[in-house]
Short mmCIF file of N, CA and C and ligand atoms in Angstrom, two decimals:
data_model
loop_
_atom_site.label_atom_id
_atom_site.label_comp_id
_atom_site.label_asym_id
_atom_site.label_seq_id
_atom_site.Cartn_x
_atom_site.Cartn_y
_atom_site.Cartn_z
N MET T 1 119.19 174.03 129.30
CA MET T 1 120.35 174.96 129.64
C MET T 1 120.11 176.31 129.21
N LEU T 2 120.34 177.28 129.98
CA LEU T 2 120.08 178.72 129.56
C LEU T 2 121.31 179.16 128.66
N ASP T 3 120.98 179.94 127.66
CA ASP T 3 121.90 180.66 126.86
C ASP T 3 122.58 181.57 127.77
N ARG T 4 123.94 181.88 127.49
CA ARG T 4 124.75 182.81 128.40
C ARG T 4 124.20 184.14 128.51
N LYS T 5 123.85 184.74 127.29
CA LYS T 5 123.28 186.06 127.40
C LYS T 5 121.94 186.11 128.07
N MET T 6 121.14 185.13 127.86
CA MET T 6 119.74 185.00 128.50
C MET T 6 120.00 184.99 130.01
N LEU T 7 120.93 184.21 130.48
CA LEU T 7 121.24 183.94 131.99
C LEU T 7 121.60 185.37 132.45
N ALA T 8 122.49 185.93 131.80
CA ALA T 8 122.91 187.35 132.28
C ALA T 8 121.79 188.31 132.45
N ALA T 9 120.86 188.34 131.45
CA ALA T 9 119.76 189.24 131.38
C ALA T 9 118.81 188.84 132.55
N LEU T 10 118.63 187.62 132.76
CA LEU T 10 117.61 187.17 133.85
C LEU T 10 118.25 187.54 135.24
N ASN T 11 119.55 187.41 135.40
CA ASN T 11 120.20 187.84 136.63
C ASN T 11 120.02 189.29 136.82
N ASP T 12 120.20 190.13 135.74
CA ASP T 12 120.04 191.55 135.86
C ASP T 12 118.66 191.89 136.28
N GLN T 13 117.66 191.09 135.79
CA GLN T 13 116.30 191.42 136.07
C GLN T 13 116.02 191.13 137.63
N VAL T 14 116.58 190.08 138.14
CA VAL T 14 116.56 189.85 139.58
C VAL T 14 116.98 191.13 140.29
N ASN T 15 118.03 191.70 139.81
CA ASN T 15 118.55 192.95 140.55
C ASN T 15 117.42 194.04 140.30
N ALA T 16 116.92 194.20 139.10
CA ALA T 16 115.87 195.27 138.82
C ALA T 16 114.66 195.06 139.68
N GLU T 17 114.26 193.82 139.94
CA GLU T 17 113.07 193.63 140.81
C GLU T 17 113.34 193.91 142.23
N LEU T 18 114.58 193.57 142.62
CA LEU T 18 114.90 193.86 144.04
C LEU T 18 115.08 195.37 144.26
N TYR T 19 115.56 196.09 143.26
CA TYR T 19 115.58 197.58 143.16
C TYR T 19 114.17 198.17 143.34
N SER T 20 113.20 197.43 142.54
CA SER T 20 111.81 197.94 142.67
C SER T 20 111.35 197.86 144.08
N ALA T 21 111.66 196.75 144.72
CA ALA T 21 111.22 196.46 146.13
C ALA T 21 111.88 197.64 146.91
N TYR T 22 113.04 197.84 146.79
CA TYR T 22 113.83 198.84 147.55
C TYR T 22 113.20 200.30 147.38
N LEU T 23 113.01 200.61 146.03
CA LEU T 23 112.35 201.92 145.77
C LEU T 23 111.01 202.12 146.53
N TYR T 24 110.12 201.01 146.39
CA TYR T 24 108.88 201.22 147.06
C TYR T 24 108.95 201.21 148.54
N LEU T 25 110.04 200.53 149.05
CA LEU T 25 110.17 200.61 150.57
C LEU T 25 110.57 202.03 150.90
N ALA T 26 111.44 202.70 150.09
CA ALA T 26 111.83 204.11 150.37
C ALA T 26 110.58 205.06 150.21
N MET T 27 109.69 204.70 149.26
CA MET T 27 108.50 205.46 149.15
C MET T 27 107.67 205.32 150.37
N SER T 28 107.57 204.07 150.79
CA SER T 28 106.80 203.76 152.03
C SER T 28 107.32 204.55 153.25
N ALA T 29 108.55 204.51 153.34
CA ALA T 29 109.29 205.20 154.42
C ALA T 29 108.89 206.79 154.40
N HIS T 30 108.93 207.27 153.14
CA HIS T 30 108.66 208.81 153.03
C HIS T 30 107.20 209.07 153.23
N PHE T 31 106.36 208.21 152.90
CA PHE T 31 104.87 208.45 153.11
C PHE T 31 104.70 208.41 154.61
N GLU T 32 105.34 207.48 155.36
CA GLU T 32 105.28 207.53 156.84
C GLU T 32 105.69 208.84 157.36
N SER T 33 106.79 209.39 156.89
CA SER T 33 107.32 210.73 157.29
C SER T 33 106.28 211.88 157.01
N MET T 34 105.49 211.67 156.01
CA MET T 34 104.50 212.64 155.61
C MET T 34 103.23 212.54 156.36
N GLY T 35 103.15 211.61 157.23
CA GLY T 35 101.94 211.33 158.04
C GLY T 35 100.82 210.78 157.21
N LEU T 36 101.20 209.95 156.23
CA LEU T 36 100.22 209.25 155.27
C LEU T 36 100.37 207.74 155.41
N PRO T 37 99.90 207.16 156.54
CA PRO T 37 100.22 205.71 156.74
C PRO T 37 99.54 204.80 155.87
N GLY T 38 98.34 205.22 155.15
CA GLY T 38 97.74 204.32 154.21
C GLY T 38 98.52 204.14 152.91
N PHE T 39 99.06 205.22 152.36
CA PHE T 39 99.96 205.16 151.37
C PHE T 39 101.21 204.31 151.60
N ALA T 40 101.73 204.57 152.88
CA ALA T 40 102.95 203.87 153.34
C ALA T 40 102.72 202.36 153.19
N SER T 41 101.53 201.95 153.72
CA SER T 41 101.13 200.56 153.75
C SER T 41 100.90 200.05 152.33
N TRP T 42 100.30 200.85 151.38
CA TRP T 42 100.10 200.51 150.02
C TRP T 42 101.45 200.16 149.44
N MET T 43 102.52 201.03 149.62
CA MET T 43 103.82 200.92 149.06
C MET T 43 104.55 199.70 149.71
N LYS T 44 104.30 199.32 150.96
CA LYS T 44 104.94 198.11 151.57
C LYS T 44 104.31 196.93 150.90
N VAL T 45 103.02 196.94 150.49
CA VAL T 45 102.57 195.78 149.83
C VAL T 45 103.09 195.74 148.47
N GLN T 46 103.28 196.90 147.83
CA GLN T 46 103.89 196.94 146.61
C GLN T 46 105.36 196.28 146.53
N ALA T 47 106.11 196.62 147.60
CA ALA T 47 107.47 196.19 147.81
C ALA T 47 107.41 194.56 148.00
N GLN T 48 106.50 194.09 148.80
CA GLN T 48 106.22 192.60 148.78
C GLN T 48 106.12 191.92 147.55
N GLU T 49 105.19 192.61 146.75
CA GLU T 49 104.99 192.06 145.34
C GLU T 49 106.29 191.98 144.58
N GLU T 50 107.06 192.99 144.61
CA GLU T 50 108.34 193.06 143.95
C GLU T 50 109.25 191.95 144.50
N MET T 51 109.31 191.67 145.72
CA MET T 51 110.18 190.55 146.25
C MET T 51 109.66 189.27 145.56
N VAL T 52 108.35 189.02 145.30
CA VAL T 52 107.81 187.81 144.63
C VAL T 52 108.34 187.85 143.16
N HIS T 53 108.31 189.14 142.53
CA HIS T 53 108.82 189.12 141.12
C HIS T 53 110.22 188.68 141.05
N ALA T 54 111.08 189.23 142.11
CA ALA T 54 112.47 188.82 142.09
C ALA T 54 112.73 187.36 142.25
N MET T 55 111.96 186.83 143.26
CA MET T 55 112.13 185.35 143.62
C MET T 55 111.56 184.50 142.48
N LYS T 56 110.64 184.85 141.75
CA LYS T 56 110.20 184.08 140.60
C LYS T 56 111.40 183.92 139.67
N PHE T 57 112.03 185.08 139.35
CA PHE T 57 113.25 185.10 138.42
C PHE T 57 114.34 184.20 139.02
N PHE T 58 114.56 184.34 140.27
CA PHE T 58 115.67 183.74 140.99
C PHE T 58 115.41 182.11 140.91
N ASN T 59 114.16 181.88 141.25
CA ASN T 59 113.88 180.32 141.21
C ASN T 59 113.84 179.71 139.79
N PHE T 60 113.51 180.70 138.83
CA PHE T 60 113.49 180.09 137.38
C PHE T 60 114.93 179.83 136.92
N ILE T 61 115.85 180.74 137.33
CA ILE T 61 117.28 180.62 136.93
C ILE T 61 117.71 179.26 137.50
N LEU T 62 117.44 178.98 138.76
CA LEU T 62 117.90 177.78 139.32
C LEU T 62 117.20 176.55 138.75
N ASP T 63 116.02 176.58 138.45
CA ASP T 63 115.15 175.53 137.88
C ASP T 63 115.80 175.14 136.57
N ARG T 64 116.35 176.24 135.87
CA ARG T 64 116.99 175.96 134.37
C ARG T 64 118.45 175.54 134.53
N GLY T 65 118.91 175.34 135.84
CA GLY T 65 120.29 174.90 135.97
C GLY T 65 121.16 176.08 135.82
N GLY T 66 120.80 177.36 136.02
CA GLY T 66 121.72 178.43 135.98
C GLY T 66 122.24 178.81 137.26
N LYS T 67 123.24 179.75 137.25
CA LYS T 67 123.75 180.17 138.52
C LYS T 67 123.24 181.59 138.77
N ALA T 68 122.50 181.72 139.90
CA ALA T 68 122.09 183.11 140.24
C ALA T 68 123.17 183.88 140.66
N ASP T 69 123.31 185.01 140.15
CA ASP T 69 124.48 185.97 140.40
C ASP T 69 123.99 187.28 140.94
N LEU T 70 124.13 187.56 142.25
CA LEU T 70 123.49 188.68 142.79
C LEU T 70 124.49 189.92 142.90
N ALA T 71 124.00 191.06 142.34
CA ALA T 71 124.80 192.28 142.21
C ALA T 71 124.25 193.22 143.28
N ALA T 72 125.01 194.28 143.58
CA ALA T 72 124.72 195.38 144.57
C ALA T 72 123.31 196.05 144.06
N ILE T 73 122.50 196.34 145.04
CA ILE T 73 121.23 197.05 144.71
C ILE T 73 121.49 198.66 144.87
N GLU T 74 121.12 199.27 143.79
CA GLU T 74 121.32 200.81 143.81
C GLU T 74 120.49 201.45 144.87
N LYS T 75 121.00 202.54 145.51
CA LYS T 75 120.28 203.28 146.44
C LYS T 75 119.18 204.00 145.73
N PRO T 76 117.91 203.82 146.29
CA PRO T 76 116.80 204.64 145.73
C PRO T 76 116.78 206.06 146.19
N LYS T 77 116.09 206.90 145.39
CA LYS T 77 115.75 208.29 145.98
C LYS T 77 115.16 208.20 147.22
N GLY T 78 115.23 209.11 148.08
CA GLY T 78 114.63 209.03 149.47
C GLY T 78 113.63 210.12 149.84
N THR T 79 113.54 211.13 149.11
CA THR T 79 112.51 212.16 149.40
C THR T 79 111.75 212.61 148.06
N TRP T 80 110.47 212.99 148.33
CA TRP T 80 109.57 213.48 147.24
C TRP T 80 108.89 214.70 147.83
N LYS T 81 108.42 215.47 146.90
CA LYS T 81 107.70 216.75 147.31
C LYS T 81 106.26 216.56 147.58
N SER T 82 105.67 215.49 147.11
CA SER T 82 104.28 215.19 147.26
C SER T 82 103.86 213.73 146.93
N ALA T 83 102.61 213.32 147.27
CA ALA T 83 102.14 211.98 147.03
C ALA T 83 102.08 211.81 145.60
N SER T 84 101.64 212.82 144.85
CA SER T 84 101.48 212.60 143.36
C SER T 84 102.88 212.47 142.63
N GLU T 85 103.77 213.19 143.09
CA GLU T 85 105.21 213.05 142.61
C GLU T 85 105.70 211.62 142.83
N MET T 86 105.40 211.01 143.94
CA MET T 86 105.83 209.55 144.20
C MET T 86 105.16 208.68 143.30
N PHE T 87 103.76 208.83 143.15
CA PHE T 87 103.08 207.88 142.30
C PHE T 87 103.61 208.07 140.88
N GLY T 88 103.81 209.34 140.50
CA GLY T 88 104.31 209.59 139.20
C GLY T 88 105.68 208.86 138.96
N ASP T 89 106.57 208.92 139.91
CA ASP T 89 107.85 208.20 139.80
C ASP T 89 107.57 206.64 139.73
N ALA T 90 106.52 206.19 140.45
CA ALA T 90 106.20 204.83 140.49
C ALA T 90 105.78 204.35 139.06
N LEU T 91 104.93 205.32 138.40
CA LEU T 91 104.54 204.90 137.11
C LEU T 91 105.59 204.84 136.13
N ALA T 92 106.53 205.84 136.10
CA ALA T 92 107.65 205.93 135.27
C ALA T 92 108.51 204.77 135.44
N HIS T 93 108.61 204.22 136.73
CA HIS T 93 109.48 203.12 137.00
C HIS T 93 108.84 201.88 136.41
N GLU T 94 107.52 201.76 136.49
CA GLU T 94 106.74 200.56 135.97
C GLU T 94 106.86 200.53 134.47
N GLU T 95 106.90 201.69 133.83
CA GLU T 95 107.00 201.77 132.42
C GLU T 95 108.33 201.29 131.90
N TYR T 96 109.29 201.61 132.80
CA TYR T 96 110.74 201.26 132.58
C TYR T 96 110.82 199.66 132.74
N ILE T 97 110.19 199.10 133.74
CA ILE T 97 110.25 197.67 133.92
C ILE T 97 109.51 196.95 132.82
N THR T 98 108.42 197.52 132.35
CA THR T 98 107.70 196.83 131.21
C THR T 98 108.57 196.79 129.95
N LYS T 99 109.23 197.88 129.83
CA LYS T 99 110.34 197.83 128.69
C LYS T 99 111.26 196.72 128.83
N ARG T 100 111.80 196.68 130.07
CA ARG T 100 112.89 195.54 130.18
C ARG T 100 112.30 194.18 130.16
N ILE T 101 111.12 194.00 130.50
CA ILE T 101 110.46 192.59 130.35
C ILE T 101 110.23 192.39 128.84
N HIS T 102 109.82 193.42 128.05
CA HIS T 102 109.65 193.22 126.61
C HIS T 102 110.85 192.94 125.92
N ASP T 103 112.04 193.56 126.47
CA ASP T 103 113.40 193.21 125.87
C ASP T 103 113.86 191.82 126.24
N LEU T 104 113.38 191.31 127.39
CA LEU T 104 113.67 189.97 127.79
C LEU T 104 113.03 188.92 126.82
N VAL T 105 111.68 189.33 126.57
CA VAL T 105 110.92 188.46 125.66
C VAL T 105 111.67 188.34 124.29
N ALA T 106 112.04 189.59 123.89
CA ALA T 106 112.75 189.71 122.50
C ALA T 106 114.05 188.88 122.47
N LEU T 107 114.78 188.93 123.55
CA LEU T 107 116.01 188.18 123.73
C LEU T 107 115.58 186.66 123.65
N ALA T 108 114.65 186.20 124.39
CA ALA T 108 114.31 184.88 124.53
C ALA T 108 113.97 184.31 123.15
N ALA T 109 113.31 185.19 122.33
CA ALA T 109 112.80 184.65 120.99
C ALA T 109 114.05 184.67 120.09
N LYS T 110 115.00 185.50 120.29
CA LYS T 110 116.18 185.60 119.45
C LYS T 110 117.08 184.23 119.70
N VAL T 111 117.09 183.89 120.99
CA VAL T 111 118.04 182.72 121.28
C VAL T 111 117.09 181.43 121.19
N ASN T 112 115.80 181.51 120.64
CA ASN T 112 114.98 180.44 120.67
C ASN T 112 114.82 179.68 121.89
N ASP T 113 114.43 180.42 122.96
CA ASP T 113 114.37 179.84 124.29
C ASP T 113 112.75 179.86 124.62
N LYS T 114 112.11 178.80 124.22
CA LYS T 114 110.63 178.85 124.35
C LYS T 114 110.25 178.82 125.86
N ALA T 115 111.01 178.11 126.73
CA ALA T 115 110.61 178.00 128.22
C ALA T 115 110.62 179.35 128.80
N THR T 116 111.77 180.14 128.43
CA THR T 116 111.92 181.53 129.04
C THR T 116 110.74 182.40 128.47
N GLU T 117 110.56 182.33 127.13
CA GLU T 117 109.42 183.09 126.54
C GLU T 117 108.16 182.84 127.30
N SER T 118 107.79 181.55 127.54
CA SER T 118 106.56 181.13 128.27
C SER T 118 106.60 181.74 129.68
N PHE T 119 107.70 181.56 130.36
CA PHE T 119 107.86 181.97 131.72
C PHE T 119 107.54 183.50 131.81
N LEU T 120 108.14 184.23 130.81
CA LEU T 120 108.02 185.76 130.85
C LEU T 120 106.51 186.32 130.60
N GLN T 121 105.77 185.38 130.06
CA GLN T 121 104.36 185.87 129.79
C GLN T 121 103.62 186.41 131.01
N TRP T 122 103.98 185.63 132.16
CA TRP T 122 103.35 186.11 133.52
C TRP T 122 103.70 187.62 133.65
N TYR T 123 104.98 187.88 133.47
CA TYR T 123 105.34 189.32 133.75
C TYR T 123 104.73 190.31 132.73
N VAL T 124 104.59 189.76 131.41
CA VAL T 124 103.90 190.72 130.42
C VAL T 124 102.62 191.18 130.95
N ASP T 125 101.88 190.12 131.42
CA ASP T 125 100.50 190.41 131.94
C ASP T 125 100.60 191.24 133.20
N GLU T 126 101.41 190.85 134.13
CA GLU T 126 101.50 191.53 135.44
C GLU T 126 101.86 193.00 135.17
N GLN T 127 102.70 193.36 134.23
CA GLN T 127 102.99 194.80 134.04
C GLN T 127 101.82 195.62 133.56
N VAL T 128 100.84 194.90 132.99
CA VAL T 128 99.66 195.70 132.59
C VAL T 128 98.96 196.23 133.93
N GLU T 129 98.85 195.30 134.95
CA GLU T 129 98.35 195.58 136.20
C GLU T 129 99.18 196.57 136.92
N GLU T 130 100.50 196.49 136.91
CA GLU T 130 101.40 197.36 137.58
C GLU T 130 101.28 198.71 137.05
N GLU T 131 101.16 198.93 135.79
CA GLU T 131 101.03 200.34 135.26
C GLU T 131 99.70 200.89 135.60
N LYS T 132 98.71 199.99 135.61
CA LYS T 132 97.28 200.43 135.77
C LYS T 132 97.23 200.91 137.27
N SER T 133 97.76 200.13 138.22
CA SER T 133 97.62 200.59 139.63
C SER T 133 98.27 201.84 139.95
N ALA T 134 99.57 202.02 139.38
CA ALA T 134 100.31 203.24 139.63
C ALA T 134 99.49 204.46 138.94
N THR T 135 98.94 204.15 137.84
CA THR T 135 98.27 205.28 137.16
C THR T 135 96.94 205.61 137.94
N ASP T 136 96.25 204.65 138.43
CA ASP T 136 95.04 204.93 139.27
C ASP T 136 95.50 205.76 140.57
N MET T 137 96.56 205.50 141.12
CA MET T 137 96.95 206.30 142.33
C MET T 137 97.47 207.57 142.00
N LEU T 138 98.18 207.72 140.94
CA LEU T 138 98.54 208.97 140.45
C LEU T 138 97.35 209.91 140.21
N GLN T 139 96.39 209.38 139.46
CA GLN T 139 95.19 210.12 139.21
C GLN T 139 94.48 210.63 140.48
N LYS T 140 94.24 209.65 141.43
CA LYS T 140 93.68 209.91 142.67
C LYS T 140 94.35 211.04 143.40
N THR T 141 95.66 210.86 143.63
CA THR T 141 96.37 211.80 144.48
C THR T 141 96.45 213.21 143.75
N LYS T 142 96.62 213.23 142.48
CA LYS T 142 96.62 214.54 141.81
C LYS T 142 95.24 215.25 141.99
N MET T 143 94.18 214.42 141.96
CA MET T 143 92.82 215.03 142.11
C MET T 143 92.56 215.62 143.42
N VAL T 144 93.15 215.05 144.59
CA VAL T 144 92.82 215.52 145.95
C VAL T 144 93.99 216.31 146.59
N GLU T 145 95.14 216.38 145.92
CA GLU T 145 96.26 216.97 146.64
C GLU T 145 96.01 218.31 147.26
N LYS T 146 95.20 219.13 146.65
CA LYS T 146 94.96 220.49 147.07
C LYS T 146 94.01 220.50 148.19
N ALA T 147 93.39 219.39 148.56
CA ALA T 147 92.32 219.28 149.52
C ALA T 147 92.77 218.28 150.58
N PRO T 148 93.48 218.72 151.69
CA PRO T 148 93.97 217.71 152.69
C PRO T 148 92.93 216.80 153.18
N GLY T 149 91.73 217.32 153.41
CA GLY T 149 90.70 216.42 153.94
C GLY T 149 90.36 215.28 152.97
N ALA T 150 90.33 215.57 151.66
CA ALA T 150 90.11 214.50 150.74
C ALA T 150 91.28 213.50 150.60
N LEU T 151 92.49 214.07 150.83
CA LEU T 151 93.80 213.20 150.75
C LEU T 151 93.71 212.24 151.89
N TYR T 152 93.19 212.77 153.00
CA TYR T 152 93.06 211.82 154.18
C TYR T 152 92.15 210.52 153.80
N PHE T 153 91.10 210.86 153.12
CA PHE T 153 90.24 209.60 152.77
C PHE T 153 90.80 208.72 151.76
N VAL T 154 91.51 209.29 150.82
CA VAL T 154 92.26 208.43 149.79
C VAL T 154 93.36 207.72 150.43
N ASP T 155 93.94 208.25 151.47
CA ASP T 155 94.99 207.55 152.26
C ASP T 155 94.49 206.37 153.02
N ARG T 156 93.25 206.74 153.59
CA ARG T 156 92.63 205.56 154.31
C ARG T 156 92.13 204.45 153.34
N GLU T 157 91.79 204.72 152.17
CA GLU T 157 91.34 203.72 151.19
C GLU T 157 92.64 202.97 150.78
N ALA T 158 93.67 203.60 150.64
CA ALA T 158 94.96 202.96 150.23
C ALA T 158 95.40 201.91 151.25
N ALA T 159 94.98 202.16 152.48
CA ALA T 159 95.37 201.24 153.61
C ALA T 159 94.67 199.82 153.44
N THR T 160 93.55 199.81 152.67
CA THR T 160 92.85 198.51 152.55
C THR T 160 93.64 197.51 151.62
N ARG T 161 94.58 197.92 150.99
CA ARG T 161 95.21 197.02 150.02
C ARG T 161 96.07 195.88 150.86
N VAL T 162 95.83 194.69 150.41
CA VAL T 162 96.58 193.61 151.17
C VAL T 162 97.51 192.88 150.18
N PHE T 163 98.50 192.27 150.64
CA PHE T 163 99.35 191.47 149.93
C PHE T 163 98.79 190.02 149.75
N THR T 164 98.67 189.48 148.51
CA THR T 164 98.38 188.06 148.55
C THR T 164 99.39 187.42 147.58
N MET T 165 99.90 186.28 148.12
CA MET T 165 100.82 185.51 147.28
C MET T 165 100.19 184.87 146.05
N PRO T 166 100.74 185.16 144.79
CA PRO T 166 100.16 184.57 143.60
C PRO T 166 100.21 183.08 143.76
N ALA T 167 99.21 182.42 143.04
CA ALA T 167 99.13 180.95 143.16
C ALA T 167 100.41 180.35 142.56
N GLY T 168 100.85 179.26 143.15
CA GLY T 168 101.89 178.45 142.63
C GLY T 168 103.30 179.08 142.85
N VAL T 169 103.37 180.17 143.71
CA VAL T 169 104.71 180.83 143.89
C VAL T 169 105.13 180.46 145.40
N THR T 170 106.45 180.00 145.32
CA THR T 170 107.01 179.80 146.69
C THR T 170 108.28 180.63 146.77
N ILE T 171 108.44 181.32 147.84
CA ILE T 171 109.63 182.17 147.91
C ILE T 171 110.41 181.87 149.23
FE1 OFO D 1 106.55 196.55 139.71
O1 OFO D 1 106.87 195.17 138.60
FE2 OFO D 1 108.35 194.07 139.18
O2 OFO D 1 109.46 195.48 139.04
#
């Protein structure tokens, strides 16, 4: 049985992960409007990953006998000045999510919920990847932004990213 505060925090995190998916879809739409389909596709894959993050929390709540409680998803920002500004925002967002995950781990420890602590370890590891991929894209776009020809090639490279469902996850 989940502690009441733990359940509320996990439900909040479902919302935060769905917001992440929404934010990256907004970025995907904006990249399309900038004529950068590779980055648009990269962001769509990122949004799919966020849906997996949300569903893992949702399923975990149900598995623990909790009630999933869905709140409204905030409207994300819709326009950016450049590709690097978008990846800068993506990195800042991932750093914020990392902090949220660490706060969840701290709460699970406080209420002595070993199962939730163990479940959250996947997210602790995942956030290392999430921050790394946003940092890589930020560095690449910053480097080539002043050279449209080079940006075209980085965009093409970004298009090669594909979504893969993590092992053992059903959504
Ligand atoms: Fe991007 O890691 Fe979930 O939110």
